[in-house]
């Protein structure tokens, strides 16, 4: 066993990513808290909450739409922590567009963050995970229901997450047994920025659970998949049954 385990969580300074970072910190992981444009106060709050568990937590700023920044991110994480046990690809662009409204620019921006970045993060992480001693690691990708079913109001977002699901399963198949890869698909857990409270309550009430979930619900599922050694290539919906409808 290594002296300590290290997790990188992308988009970890706020919302769902922060909850994932805190859950892993509570389980003893040292945390590389990636962020892009979160405020210093948000980053500091996340770091302090992670460190309250007695683990190391360090901030790493990167625009994941920039491949060079991804390379730097992992180089810096390795320099600081010396190993990498868990990668959680949670950072995501979220844009409402129907198929015929999606411009080439919309498509490229969404794919850059939601699919190309996790692909590059996966390749870089796998290289580090293979080379370290002892070798191995796990990658958890955060999907969305558009990964599984057509979601016409979020056309290119759903397509990007379907690609991320394919990447998850491909990684699980091609990198086993050293590296596992799984996906968590949250349902309604945090109100999208800009959605009215009344609309949010209405949508949540229509799910079998009749309520929204929490970021912590998602975070516990991520930690479960990170730590169960016989689970790879799995897709776990954390959605209060929304996928049944
Ligand atoms: N919230 C939900 O109810 C829900 C439902 C289903 C699925 N999900 C999935 O769960 C994950 C987290 O959800 P969320 O609602 O917390 O997501 P979010 O707030 O929409 O975005 C998460 C983070 O992505 C980062 N990000 C965006 N563009 C970036 C870029 N170019 N470079 C680097 N980082 C970038 C942002 O970091 P900065 O803030 O630092 O810029 C942001 O905090 C996502 O993958 C999402 O698709 C969420």
PDB file of C-alpha atoms and ligand atoms in Angstrom:
ATOM      1  CA  UNK A   1       0.000   0.000   0.000  1.00  0.00           C
ATOM      2  CA  UNK A   2       1.297   3.514  -0.755  1.00  0.00           C
ATOM      3  CA  UNK A   3       1.810   5.809   2.233  1.00  0.00           C
ATOM      4  CA  UNK A   4      -1.198   7.837   1.120  1.00  0.00           C
ATOM      5  CA  UNK A   5      -3.687   7.877  -1.755  1.00  0.00           C
ATOM      6  CA  UNK A   6      -4.167  10.843  -4.072  1.00  0.00           C
ATOM      7  CA  UNK A   7      -7.315  11.954  -5.901  1.00  0.00           C
ATOM      8  CA  UNK A   8      -7.642  14.572  -8.623  1.00  0.00           C
ATOM      9  CA  UNK A   9     -11.152  15.989  -8.962  1.00  0.00           C
ATOM     10  CA  UNK A  10     -11.819  18.358 -11.866  1.00  0.00           C
ATOM     11  CA  UNK A  11     -14.212  21.251 -11.297  1.00  0.00           C
ATOM     12  CA  UNK A  12     -13.819  20.641  -7.566  1.00  0.00           C
ATOM     13  CA  UNK A  13     -14.150  24.128  -6.091  1.00  0.00           C
ATOM     14  CA  UNK A  14     -17.936  24.324  -6.300  1.00  0.00           C
ATOM     15  CA  UNK A  15     -21.184  22.340  -6.385  1.00  0.00           C
ATOM     16  CA  UNK A  16     -20.997  18.601  -7.190  1.00  0.00           C
ATOM     17  CA  UNK A  17     -17.223  18.515  -7.713  1.00  0.00           C
ATOM     18  CA  UNK A  18     -16.679  20.073  -4.289  1.00  0.00           C
ATOM     19  CA  UNK A  19     -18.891  17.447  -2.625  1.00  0.00           C
ATOM     20  CA  UNK A  20     -16.891  14.701  -4.363  1.00  0.00           C
ATOM     21  CA  UNK A  21     -13.612  16.217  -3.167  1.00  0.00           C
ATOM     22  CA  UNK A  22     -14.934  16.434   0.404  1.00  0.00           C
ATOM     23  CA  UNK A  23     -16.198  12.839   0.383  1.00  0.00           C
ATOM     24  CA  UNK A  24     -12.818  11.549  -0.828  1.00  0.00           C
ATOM     25  CA  UNK A  25     -10.998  13.725   1.720  1.00  0.00           C
ATOM     26  CA  UNK A  26     -13.215  12.274   4.453  1.00  0.00           C
ATOM     27  CA  UNK A  27     -12.073   8.818   3.301  1.00  0.00           C
ATOM     28  CA  UNK A  28      -8.411   9.794   3.667  1.00  0.00           C
ATOM     29  CA  UNK A  29      -7.396  10.798   0.151  1.00  0.00           C
ATOM     30  CA  UNK A  30      -5.031  13.703  -0.417  1.00  0.00           C
ATOM     31  CA  UNK A  31      -6.851  16.053  -2.763  1.00  0.00           C
ATOM     32  CA  UNK A  32      -5.769  17.838  -5.919  1.00  0.00           C
ATOM     33  CA  UNK A  33      -8.586  20.378  -6.215  1.00  0.00           C
ATOM     34  CA  UNK A  34      -8.791  21.438  -9.845  1.00  0.00           C
ATOM     35  CA  UNK A  35     -10.704  24.611 -10.724  1.00  0.00           C
ATOM     36  CA  UNK A  36     -10.976  27.012 -13.640  1.00  0.00           C
ATOM     37  CA  UNK A  37     -12.770  30.283 -12.891  1.00  0.00           C
ATOM     38  CA  UNK A  38     -14.066  29.666  -9.364  1.00  0.00           C
ATOM     39  CA  UNK A  39     -13.358  32.529  -6.977  1.00  0.00           C
ATOM     40  CA  UNK A  40     -10.428  32.428  -4.536  1.00  0.00           C
ATOM     41  CA  UNK A  41     -13.007  32.295  -1.704  1.00  0.00           C
ATOM     42  CA  UNK A  42     -14.664  29.205  -3.215  1.00  0.00           C
ATOM     43  CA  UNK A  43     -11.309  27.499  -3.716  1.00  0.00           C
ATOM     44  CA  UNK A  44     -10.139  28.355  -0.186  1.00  0.00           C
ATOM     45  CA  UNK A  45     -13.384  27.116   1.336  1.00  0.00           C
ATOM     46  CA  UNK A  46     -13.060  23.790  -0.480  1.00  0.00           C
ATOM     47  CA  UNK A  47      -9.416  23.394   0.513  1.00  0.00           C
ATOM     48  CA  UNK A  48     -10.179  24.184   4.158  1.00  0.00           C
ATOM     49  CA  UNK A  49     -13.067  21.698   4.229  1.00  0.00           C
ATOM     50  CA  UNK A  50     -10.848  18.963   2.732  1.00  0.00           C
ATOM     51  CA  UNK A  51      -7.992  19.714   5.136  1.00  0.00           C
ATOM     52  CA  UNK A  52     -10.372  19.556   8.107  1.00  0.00           C
ATOM     53  CA  UNK A  53     -10.202  15.780   7.535  1.00  0.00           C
ATOM     54  CA  UNK A  54      -6.464  15.836   8.257  1.00  0.00           C
ATOM     55  CA  UNK A  55      -5.430  15.289   4.623  1.00  0.00           C
ATOM     56  CA  UNK A  56      -3.434  17.437   2.223  1.00  0.00           C
ATOM     57  CA  UNK A  57      -5.393  19.476  -0.283  1.00  0.00           C
ATOM     58  CA  UNK A  58      -3.847  21.713  -2.940  1.00  0.00           C
ATOM     59  CA  UNK A  59      -5.387  23.922  -5.650  1.00  0.00           C
ATOM     60  CA  UNK A  60      -4.601  23.504  -9.360  1.00  0.00           C
ATOM     61  CA  UNK A  61      -5.988  26.038 -11.835  1.00  0.00           C
ATOM     62  CA  UNK A  62      -6.464  24.975 -15.472  1.00  0.00           C
ATOM     63  CA  UNK A  63      -8.672  25.679 -18.454  1.00  0.00           C
ATOM     64  CA  UNK A  64      -9.497  22.143 -19.531  1.00  0.00           C
ATOM     65  CA  UNK A  65     -10.315  23.363 -23.032  1.00  0.00           C
ATOM     66  CA  UNK A  66      -6.553  23.879 -23.417  1.00  0.00           C
ATOM     67  CA  UNK A  67      -4.610  20.608 -23.902  1.00  0.00           C
ATOM     68  CA  UNK A  68      -1.346  22.235 -22.757  1.00  0.00           C
ATOM     69  CA  UNK A  69      -3.022  23.268 -19.493  1.00  0.00           C
ATOM     70  CA  UNK A  70      -4.112  19.653 -18.921  1.00  0.00           C
ATOM     71  CA  UNK A  71      -0.547  18.448 -19.385  1.00  0.00           C
ATOM     72  CA  UNK A  72       0.665  21.070 -16.878  1.00  0.00           C
ATOM     73  CA  UNK A  73      -2.074  20.130 -14.408  1.00  0.00           C
ATOM     74  CA  UNK A  74      -0.954  16.494 -14.200  1.00  0.00           C
ATOM     75  CA  UNK A  75       2.747  17.402 -14.176  1.00  0.00           C
ATOM     76  CA  UNK A  76       2.089  19.753 -11.248  1.00  0.00           C
ATOM     77  CA  UNK A  77      -0.011  17.182  -9.397  1.00  0.00           C
ATOM     78  CA  UNK A  78       2.730  14.580  -9.801  1.00  0.00           C
ATOM     79  CA  UNK A  79       5.374  17.043  -8.634  1.00  0.00           C
ATOM     80  CA  UNK A  80       3.307  17.878  -5.537  1.00  0.00           C
ATOM     81  CA  UNK A  81       1.958  14.462  -4.562  1.00  0.00           C
ATOM     82  CA  UNK A  82       4.143  11.897  -6.341  1.00  0.00           C
ATOM     83  CA  UNK A  83       1.272   9.594  -7.271  1.00  0.00           C
ATOM     84  CA  UNK A  84      -2.299   9.442  -8.572  1.00  0.00           C
ATOM     85  CA  UNK A  85      -4.865   6.898  -7.410  1.00  0.00           C
ATOM     86  CA  UNK A  86      -8.228   8.383  -8.398  1.00  0.00           C
ATOM     87  CA  UNK A  87      -9.200  10.735 -11.223  1.00  0.00           C
ATOM     88  CA  UNK A  88     -12.725  12.136 -11.177  1.00  0.00           C
ATOM     89  CA  UNK A  89     -13.721  13.938 -14.378  1.00  0.00           C
ATOM     90  CA  UNK A  90     -16.532  16.143 -13.052  1.00  0.00           C
ATOM     91  CA  UNK A  91     -15.878  19.491 -14.772  1.00  0.00           C
ATOM     92  CA  UNK A  92     -18.425  20.109 -17.467  1.00  0.00           C
ATOM     93  CA  UNK A  93     -19.880  22.722 -19.772  1.00  0.00           C
ATOM     94  CA  UNK A  94     -23.685  22.828 -19.742  1.00  0.00           C
ATOM     95  CA  UNK A  95     -25.505  24.613 -22.516  1.00  0.00           C
ATOM     96  CA  UNK A  96     -29.169  24.372 -23.489  1.00  0.00           C
ATOM     97  CA  UNK A  97     -29.585  23.981 -27.260  1.00  0.00           C
ATOM     98  CA  UNK A  98     -31.795  21.892 -29.519  1.00  0.00           C
ATOM     99  CA  UNK A  99     -30.084  20.058 -32.378  1.00  0.00           C
ATOM    100  CA  UNK A 100     -30.790  22.664 -35.056  1.00  0.00           C
ATOM    101  CA  UNK A 101     -29.667  25.551 -32.794  1.00  0.00           C
ATOM    102  CA  UNK A 102     -26.202  24.144 -32.055  1.00  0.00           C
ATOM    103  CA  UNK A 103     -23.516  26.158 -33.816  1.00  0.00           C
ATOM    104  CA  UNK A 104     -20.124  24.747 -34.673  1.00  0.00           C
ATOM    105  CA  UNK A 105     -18.652  26.947 -31.951  1.00  0.00           C
ATOM    106  CA  UNK A 106     -21.165  25.612 -29.352  1.00  0.00           C
ATOM    107  CA  UNK A 107     -20.334  22.067 -30.395  1.00  0.00           C
ATOM    108  CA  UNK A 108     -16.558  22.559 -30.218  1.00  0.00           C
ATOM    109  CA  UNK A 109     -16.628  24.314 -26.826  1.00  0.00           C
ATOM    110  CA  UNK A 110     -18.813  21.622 -25.278  1.00  0.00           C
ATOM    111  CA  UNK A 111     -16.833  18.743 -26.751  1.00  0.00           C
ATOM    112  CA  UNK A 112     -13.558  20.361 -25.643  1.00  0.00           C
ATOM    113  CA  UNK A 113     -14.542  20.379 -21.955  1.00  0.00           C
ATOM    114  CA  UNK A 114     -16.883  17.378 -21.754  1.00  0.00           C
ATOM    115  CA  UNK A 115     -15.119  14.874 -23.982  1.00  0.00           C
ATOM    116  CA  UNK A 116     -11.681  15.931 -25.246  1.00  0.00           C
ATOM    117  CA  UNK A 117     -10.555  17.028 -21.764  1.00  0.00           C
ATOM    118  CA  UNK A 118     -11.613  13.764 -20.042  1.00  0.00           C
ATOM    119  CA  UNK A 119      -9.931  11.856 -22.899  1.00  0.00           C
ATOM    120  CA  UNK A 120      -6.647  13.748 -22.409  1.00  0.00           C
ATOM    121  CA  UNK A 121      -6.942  13.558 -18.601  1.00  0.00           C
ATOM    122  CA  UNK A 122      -7.516   9.798 -18.936  1.00  0.00           C
ATOM    123  CA  UNK A 123      -4.482   9.259 -21.154  1.00  0.00           C
ATOM    124  CA  UNK A 124      -2.253  11.341 -18.892  1.00  0.00           C
ATOM    125  CA  UNK A 125      -3.580   9.734 -15.709  1.00  0.00           C
ATOM    126  CA  UNK A 126      -3.253   6.208 -17.110  1.00  0.00           C
ATOM    127  CA  UNK A 127       0.401   6.869 -17.981  1.00  0.00           C
ATOM    128  CA  UNK A 128       1.062   8.003 -14.399  1.00  0.00           C
ATOM    129  CA  UNK A 129      -0.988   5.200 -12.853  1.00  0.00           C
ATOM    130  CA  UNK A 130       0.874   2.550 -14.880  1.00  0.00           C
ATOM    131  CA  UNK A 131       4.294   3.988 -14.032  1.00  0.00           C
ATOM    132  CA  UNK A 132       3.912   4.537 -10.302  1.00  0.00           C
ATOM    133  CA  UNK A 133       4.762   2.082  -7.559  1.00  0.00           C
ATOM    134  CA  UNK A 134       2.597   0.245  -6.788  1.00  0.00           C
ATOM    135  CA  UNK A 135       0.884   0.754 -10.173  1.00  0.00           C
ATOM    136  CA  UNK A 136      -2.865   1.142 -10.657  1.00  0.00           C
ATOM    137  CA  UNK A 137      -5.753   3.516 -10.197  1.00  0.00           C
ATOM    138  CA  UNK A 138      -9.358   4.276 -10.962  1.00  0.00           C
ATOM    139  CA  UNK A 139     -11.126   6.839 -13.132  1.00  0.00           C
ATOM    140  CA  UNK A 140     -14.667   7.965 -12.426  1.00  0.00           C
ATOM    141  CA  UNK A 141     -16.452   9.997 -15.083  1.00  0.00           C
ATOM    142  CA  UNK A 142     -19.531  12.029 -14.268  1.00  0.00           C
ATOM    143  CA  UNK A 143     -22.199  11.646 -16.904  1.00  0.00           C
ATOM    144  CA  UNK A 144     -25.705  12.904 -17.395  1.00  0.00           C
ATOM    145  CA  UNK A 145     -28.877  11.196 -18.535  1.00  0.00           C
ATOM    146  CA  UNK A 146     -28.190  12.393 -22.077  1.00  0.00           C
ATOM    147  CA  UNK A 147     -25.424   9.760 -22.096  1.00  0.00           C
ATOM    148  CA  UNK A 148     -28.121   7.085 -22.186  1.00  0.00           C
ATOM    149  CA  UNK A 149     -31.224   8.657 -23.725  1.00  0.00           C
ATOM    150  CA  UNK A 150     -31.795  11.410 -26.268  1.00  0.00           C
ATOM    151  CA  UNK A 151     -32.197  14.750 -24.477  1.00  0.00           C
ATOM    152  CA  UNK A 152     -33.456  17.098 -27.205  1.00  0.00           C
ATOM    153  CA  UNK A 153     -33.178  20.338 -25.204  1.00  0.00           C
ATOM    154  CA  UNK A 154     -29.489  19.668 -24.458  1.00  0.00           C
ATOM    155  CA  UNK A 155     -28.479  18.084 -27.759  1.00  0.00           C
ATOM    156  CA  UNK A 156     -24.704  18.497 -27.887  1.00  0.00           C
ATOM    157  CA  UNK A 157     -24.375  18.185 -24.100  1.00  0.00           C
ATOM    158  CA  UNK A 158     -26.039  14.762 -24.228  1.00  0.00           C
ATOM    159  CA  UNK A 159     -23.912  13.670 -27.170  1.00  0.00           C
ATOM    160  CA  UNK A 160     -20.747  14.717 -25.314  1.00  0.00           C
ATOM    161  CA  UNK A 161     -21.798  12.638 -22.293  1.00  0.00           C
ATOM    162  CA  UNK A 162     -22.627   9.653 -24.525  1.00  0.00           C
ATOM    163  CA  UNK A 163     -19.068   9.933 -25.822  1.00  0.00           C
ATOM    164  CA  UNK A 164     -17.841  10.103 -22.231  1.00  0.00           C
ATOM    165  CA  UNK A 165     -19.733   6.894 -21.469  1.00  0.00           C
ATOM    166  CA  UNK A 166     -18.023   5.219 -24.432  1.00  0.00           C
ATOM    167  CA  UNK A 167     -14.665   6.487 -23.161  1.00  0.00           C
ATOM    168  CA  UNK A 168     -15.445   5.066 -19.703  1.00  0.00           C
ATOM    169  CA  UNK A 169     -16.280   1.612 -21.000  1.00  0.00           C
ATOM    170  CA  UNK A 170     -13.364   1.627 -23.453  1.00  0.00           C
ATOM    171  CA  UNK A 171     -10.945   2.601 -20.681  1.00  0.00           C
ATOM    172  CA  UNK A 172     -12.328  -0.138 -18.430  1.00  0.00           C
ATOM    173  CA  UNK A 173     -11.957  -2.739 -21.187  1.00  0.00           C
ATOM    174  CA  UNK A 174      -8.534  -1.730 -22.441  1.00  0.00           C
ATOM    175  CA  UNK A 175      -6.768  -0.840 -19.190  1.00  0.00           C
ATOM    176  CA  UNK A 176      -7.938  -3.727 -16.982  1.00  0.00           C
ATOM    177  CA  UNK A 177      -6.856  -5.114 -14.650  1.00  0.00           C
ATOM    178  CA  UNK A 178      -4.497  -2.319 -13.568  1.00  0.00           C
ATOM    179  CA  UNK A 179      -6.929   0.533 -14.017  1.00  0.00           C
ATOM    180  CA  UNK A 180     -10.678   0.584 -13.463  1.00  0.00           C
ATOM    181  CA  UNK A 181     -13.124   3.079 -14.947  1.00  0.00           C
ATOM    182  CA  UNK A 182     -16.753   3.726 -13.996  1.00  0.00           C
ATOM    183  CA  UNK A 183     -19.430   6.341 -14.594  1.00  0.00           C
ATOM    184  CA  UNK A 184     -21.878   7.994 -12.207  1.00  0.00           C
ATOM    185  CA  UNK A 185     -24.984   9.526 -13.781  1.00  0.00           C
ATOM    186  CA  UNK A 186     -26.571  12.062 -11.449  1.00  0.00           C
ATOM    187  CA  UNK A 187     -30.207  12.994 -11.775  1.00  0.00           C
ATOM    188  CA  UNK A 188     -31.476  16.305 -10.464  1.00  0.00           C
ATOM    189  CA  UNK A 189     -29.056  17.133  -7.707  1.00  0.00           C
ATOM    190  CA  UNK A 190     -28.246  20.820  -7.984  1.00  0.00           C
ATOM    191  CA  UNK A 191     -30.377  23.398  -9.681  1.00  0.00           C
ATOM    192  CA  UNK A 192     -28.774  24.459 -12.980  1.00  0.00           C
ATOM    193  CA  UNK A 193     -27.677  28.091 -12.893  1.00  0.00           C
ATOM    194  CA  UNK A 194     -30.516  30.199 -14.298  1.00  0.00           C
ATOM    195  CA  UNK A 195     -33.354  27.724 -13.678  1.00  0.00           C
ATOM    196  CA  UNK A 196     -36.241  29.156 -11.671  1.00  0.00           C
ATOM    197  CA  UNK A 197     -36.903  27.624  -8.232  1.00  0.00           C
ATOM    198  CA  UNK A 198     -40.516  26.834  -9.128  1.00  0.00           C
ATOM    199  CA  UNK A 199     -39.497  24.972 -12.298  1.00  0.00           C
ATOM    200  CA  UNK A 200     -36.833  23.042 -10.364  1.00  0.00           C
ATOM    201  CA  UNK A 201     -39.365  21.975  -7.699  1.00  0.00           C
ATOM    202  CA  UNK A 202     -41.853  20.974 -10.387  1.00  0.00           C
ATOM    203  CA  UNK A 203     -39.371  18.780 -12.260  1.00  0.00           C
ATOM    204  CA  UNK A 204     -38.100  17.174  -9.050  1.00  0.00           C
ATOM    205  CA  UNK A 205     -41.647  16.389  -7.910  1.00  0.00           C
ATOM    206  CA  UNK A 206     -42.216  14.420 -11.129  1.00  0.00           C
ATOM    207  CA  UNK A 207     -39.420  11.884 -10.364  1.00  0.00           C
ATOM    208  CA  UNK A 208     -40.168   8.605  -8.520  1.00  0.00           C
ATOM    209  CA  UNK A 209     -38.275   9.941  -5.463  1.00  0.00           C
ATOM    210  CA  UNK A 210     -40.425  13.099  -5.653  1.00  0.00           C
ATOM    211  CA  UNK A 211     -37.509  15.290  -4.618  1.00  0.00           C
ATOM    212  CA  UNK A 212     -34.128  16.417  -5.876  1.00  0.00           C
ATOM    213  CA  UNK A 213     -31.030  14.566  -4.748  1.00  0.00           C
ATOM    214  CA  UNK A 214     -27.952  16.193  -3.257  1.00  0.00           C
ATOM    215  CA  UNK A 215     -24.377  16.609  -4.371  1.00  0.00           C
ATOM    216  CA  UNK A 216     -23.479  14.385  -1.420  1.00  0.00           C
ATOM    217  CA  UNK A 217     -25.629  11.560  -2.859  1.00  0.00           C
ATOM    218  CA  UNK A 218     -23.478  11.709  -5.989  1.00  0.00           C
ATOM    219  CA  UNK A 219     -20.255  11.982  -4.006  1.00  0.00           C
ATOM    220  CA  UNK A 220     -20.946   8.814  -1.994  1.00  0.00           C
ATOM    221  CA  UNK A 221     -21.599   6.901  -5.240  1.00  0.00           C
ATOM    222  CA  UNK A 222     -18.300   8.166  -6.679  1.00  0.00           C
ATOM    223  CA  UNK A 223     -16.406   7.061  -3.575  1.00  0.00           C
ATOM    224  CA  UNK A 224     -18.144   3.667  -3.666  1.00  0.00           C
ATOM    225  CA  UNK A 225     -17.094   3.060  -7.278  1.00  0.00           C
ATOM    226  CA  UNK A 226     -13.604   4.329  -6.525  1.00  0.00           C
ATOM    227  CA  UNK A 227     -13.116   1.863  -3.703  1.00  0.00           C
ATOM    228  CA  UNK A 228     -14.861  -1.344  -4.841  1.00  0.00           C
ATOM    229  CA  UNK A 229     -12.083  -3.348  -6.549  1.00  0.00           C
ATOM    230  CA  UNK A 230     -14.307  -5.692  -8.587  1.00  0.00           C
ATOM    231  CA  UNK A 231     -16.396  -2.953 -10.234  1.00  0.00           C
ATOM    232  CA  UNK A 232     -15.239  -1.649 -13.597  1.00  0.00           C
ATOM    233  CA  UNK A 233     -17.093  -0.474 -16.698  1.00  0.00           C
ATOM    234  CA  UNK A 234     -20.144   0.177 -14.527  1.00  0.00           C
ATOM    235  CA  UNK A 235     -22.709   2.927 -14.912  1.00  0.00           C
ATOM    236  CA  UNK A 236     -24.436   3.935 -11.696  1.00  0.00           C
ATOM    237  CA  UNK A 237     -27.474   6.183 -11.857  1.00  0.00           C
ATOM    238  CA  UNK A 238     -27.974   8.355  -8.784  1.00  0.00           C
ATOM    239  CA  UNK A 239     -31.237   9.915  -9.808  1.00  0.00           C
ATOM    240  CA  UNK A 240     -34.068   8.990  -7.465  1.00  0.00           C
ATOM    241  CA  UNK A 241     -35.447   6.714 -10.172  1.00  0.00           C
ATOM    242  CA  UNK A 242     -35.721   9.424 -12.838  1.00  0.00           C
ATOM    243  CA  UNK A 243     -34.241   7.013 -15.377  1.00  0.00           C
ATOM    244  CA  UNK A 244     -37.269   4.735 -14.962  1.00  0.00           C
ATOM    245  CA  UNK A 245     -39.634   7.273 -16.438  1.00  0.00           C
TER     246      UNK A 245
HETATM  247  N1  LIG B   1     -26.012  19.504 -11.143  1.00  0.00           N
HETATM  248  C1  LIG B   1     -26.774  18.504 -11.524  1.00  0.00           C
HETATM  249  O1  LIG B   1     -27.945  18.375 -11.105  1.00  0.00           O
HETATM  250  C2  LIG B   1     -26.224  17.461 -12.462  1.00  0.00           C
HETATM  251  C3  LIG B   1     -27.107  16.548 -13.056  1.00  0.00           C
HETATM  252  C4  LIG B   1     -26.600  15.597 -13.913  1.00  0.00           C
HETATM  253  C5  LIG B   1     -25.243  15.542 -14.176  1.00  0.00           C
HETATM  254  N2  LIG B   1     -24.418  16.436 -13.611  1.00  0.00           N
HETATM  255  C6  LIG B   1     -22.970  16.326 -13.924  1.00  0.00           C
HETATM  256  O2  LIG B   1     -22.236  16.392 -12.700  1.00  0.00           O
HETATM  257  C7  LIG B   1     -21.017  17.133 -12.892  1.00  0.00           C
HETATM  258  C8  LIG B   1     -20.960  18.295 -11.924  1.00  0.00           C
HETATM  259  O3  LIG B   1     -22.171  19.035 -12.019  1.00  0.00           O
HETATM  260  P1  LIG B   1     -22.261  20.577 -11.566  1.00  0.00           P
HETATM  261  O4  LIG B   1     -23.676  20.969 -11.668  1.00  0.00           O
HETATM  262  O5  LIG B   1     -21.495  20.760 -10.300  1.00  0.00           O
HETATM  263  O6  LIG B   1     -21.441  21.199 -12.801  1.00  0.00           O
HETATM  264  P2  LIG B   1     -21.204  22.738 -13.184  1.00  0.00           P
HETATM  265  O7  LIG B   1     -21.391  23.589 -11.998  1.00  0.00           O
HETATM  266  O8  LIG B   1     -22.022  23.027 -14.410  1.00  0.00           O
HETATM  267  O9  LIG B   1     -19.681  22.680 -13.645  1.00  0.00           O
HETATM  268  C9  LIG B   1     -18.704  22.047 -12.852  1.00  0.00           C
HETATM  269  C10 LIG B   1     -17.382  22.731 -13.007  1.00  0.00           C
HETATM  270  O10 LIG B   1     -16.877  22.576 -14.342  1.00  0.00           O
HETATM  271  C11 LIG B   1     -15.810  23.494 -14.414  1.00  0.00           C
HETATM  272  N3  LIG B   1     -15.536  23.901 -15.807  1.00  0.00           N
HETATM  273  C12 LIG B   1     -16.408  24.369 -16.728  1.00  0.00           C
HETATM  274  N4  LIG B   1     -15.727  24.747 -17.846  1.00  0.00           N
HETATM  275  C13 LIG B   1     -14.399  24.495 -17.598  1.00  0.00           C
HETATM  276  C14 LIG B   1     -13.179  24.669 -18.336  1.00  0.00           C
HETATM  277  N5  LIG B   1     -13.153  25.196 -19.578  1.00  0.00           N
HETATM  278  N6  LIG B   1     -12.020  24.294 -17.743  1.00  0.00           N
HETATM  279  C15 LIG B   1     -12.020  23.788 -16.510  1.00  0.00           C
HETATM  280  N7  LIG B   1     -13.103  23.602 -15.757  1.00  0.00           N
HETATM  281  C16 LIG B   1     -14.301  23.964 -16.297  1.00  0.00           C
HETATM  282  C17 LIG B   1     -16.208  24.717 -13.600  1.00  0.00           C
HETATM  283  O11 LIG B   1     -15.103  25.096 -12.787  1.00  0.00           O
HETATM  284  P3  LIG B   1     -14.922  26.636 -12.285  1.00  0.00           P
HETATM  285  O12 LIG B   1     -16.181  26.927 -11.509  1.00  0.00           O
HETATM  286  O13 LIG B   1     -13.727  26.639 -11.427  1.00  0.00           O
HETATM  287  O14 LIG B   1     -14.790  27.482 -13.517  1.00  0.00           O
HETATM  288  C18 LIG B   1     -17.396  24.221 -12.781  1.00  0.00           C
HETATM  289  O15 LIG B   1     -17.294  24.497 -11.414  1.00  0.00           O
HETATM  290  C19 LIG B   1     -21.012  17.553 -14.369  1.00  0.00           C
HETATM  291  O16 LIG B   1     -20.229  16.645 -15.105  1.00  0.00           O
HETATM  292  C20 LIG B   1     -22.470  17.488 -14.775  1.00  0.00           C
HETATM  293  O17 LIG B   1     -22.649  17.235 -16.154  1.00  0.00           O
HETATM  294  C21 LIG B   1     -24.866  17.398 -12.757  1.00  0.00           C
END
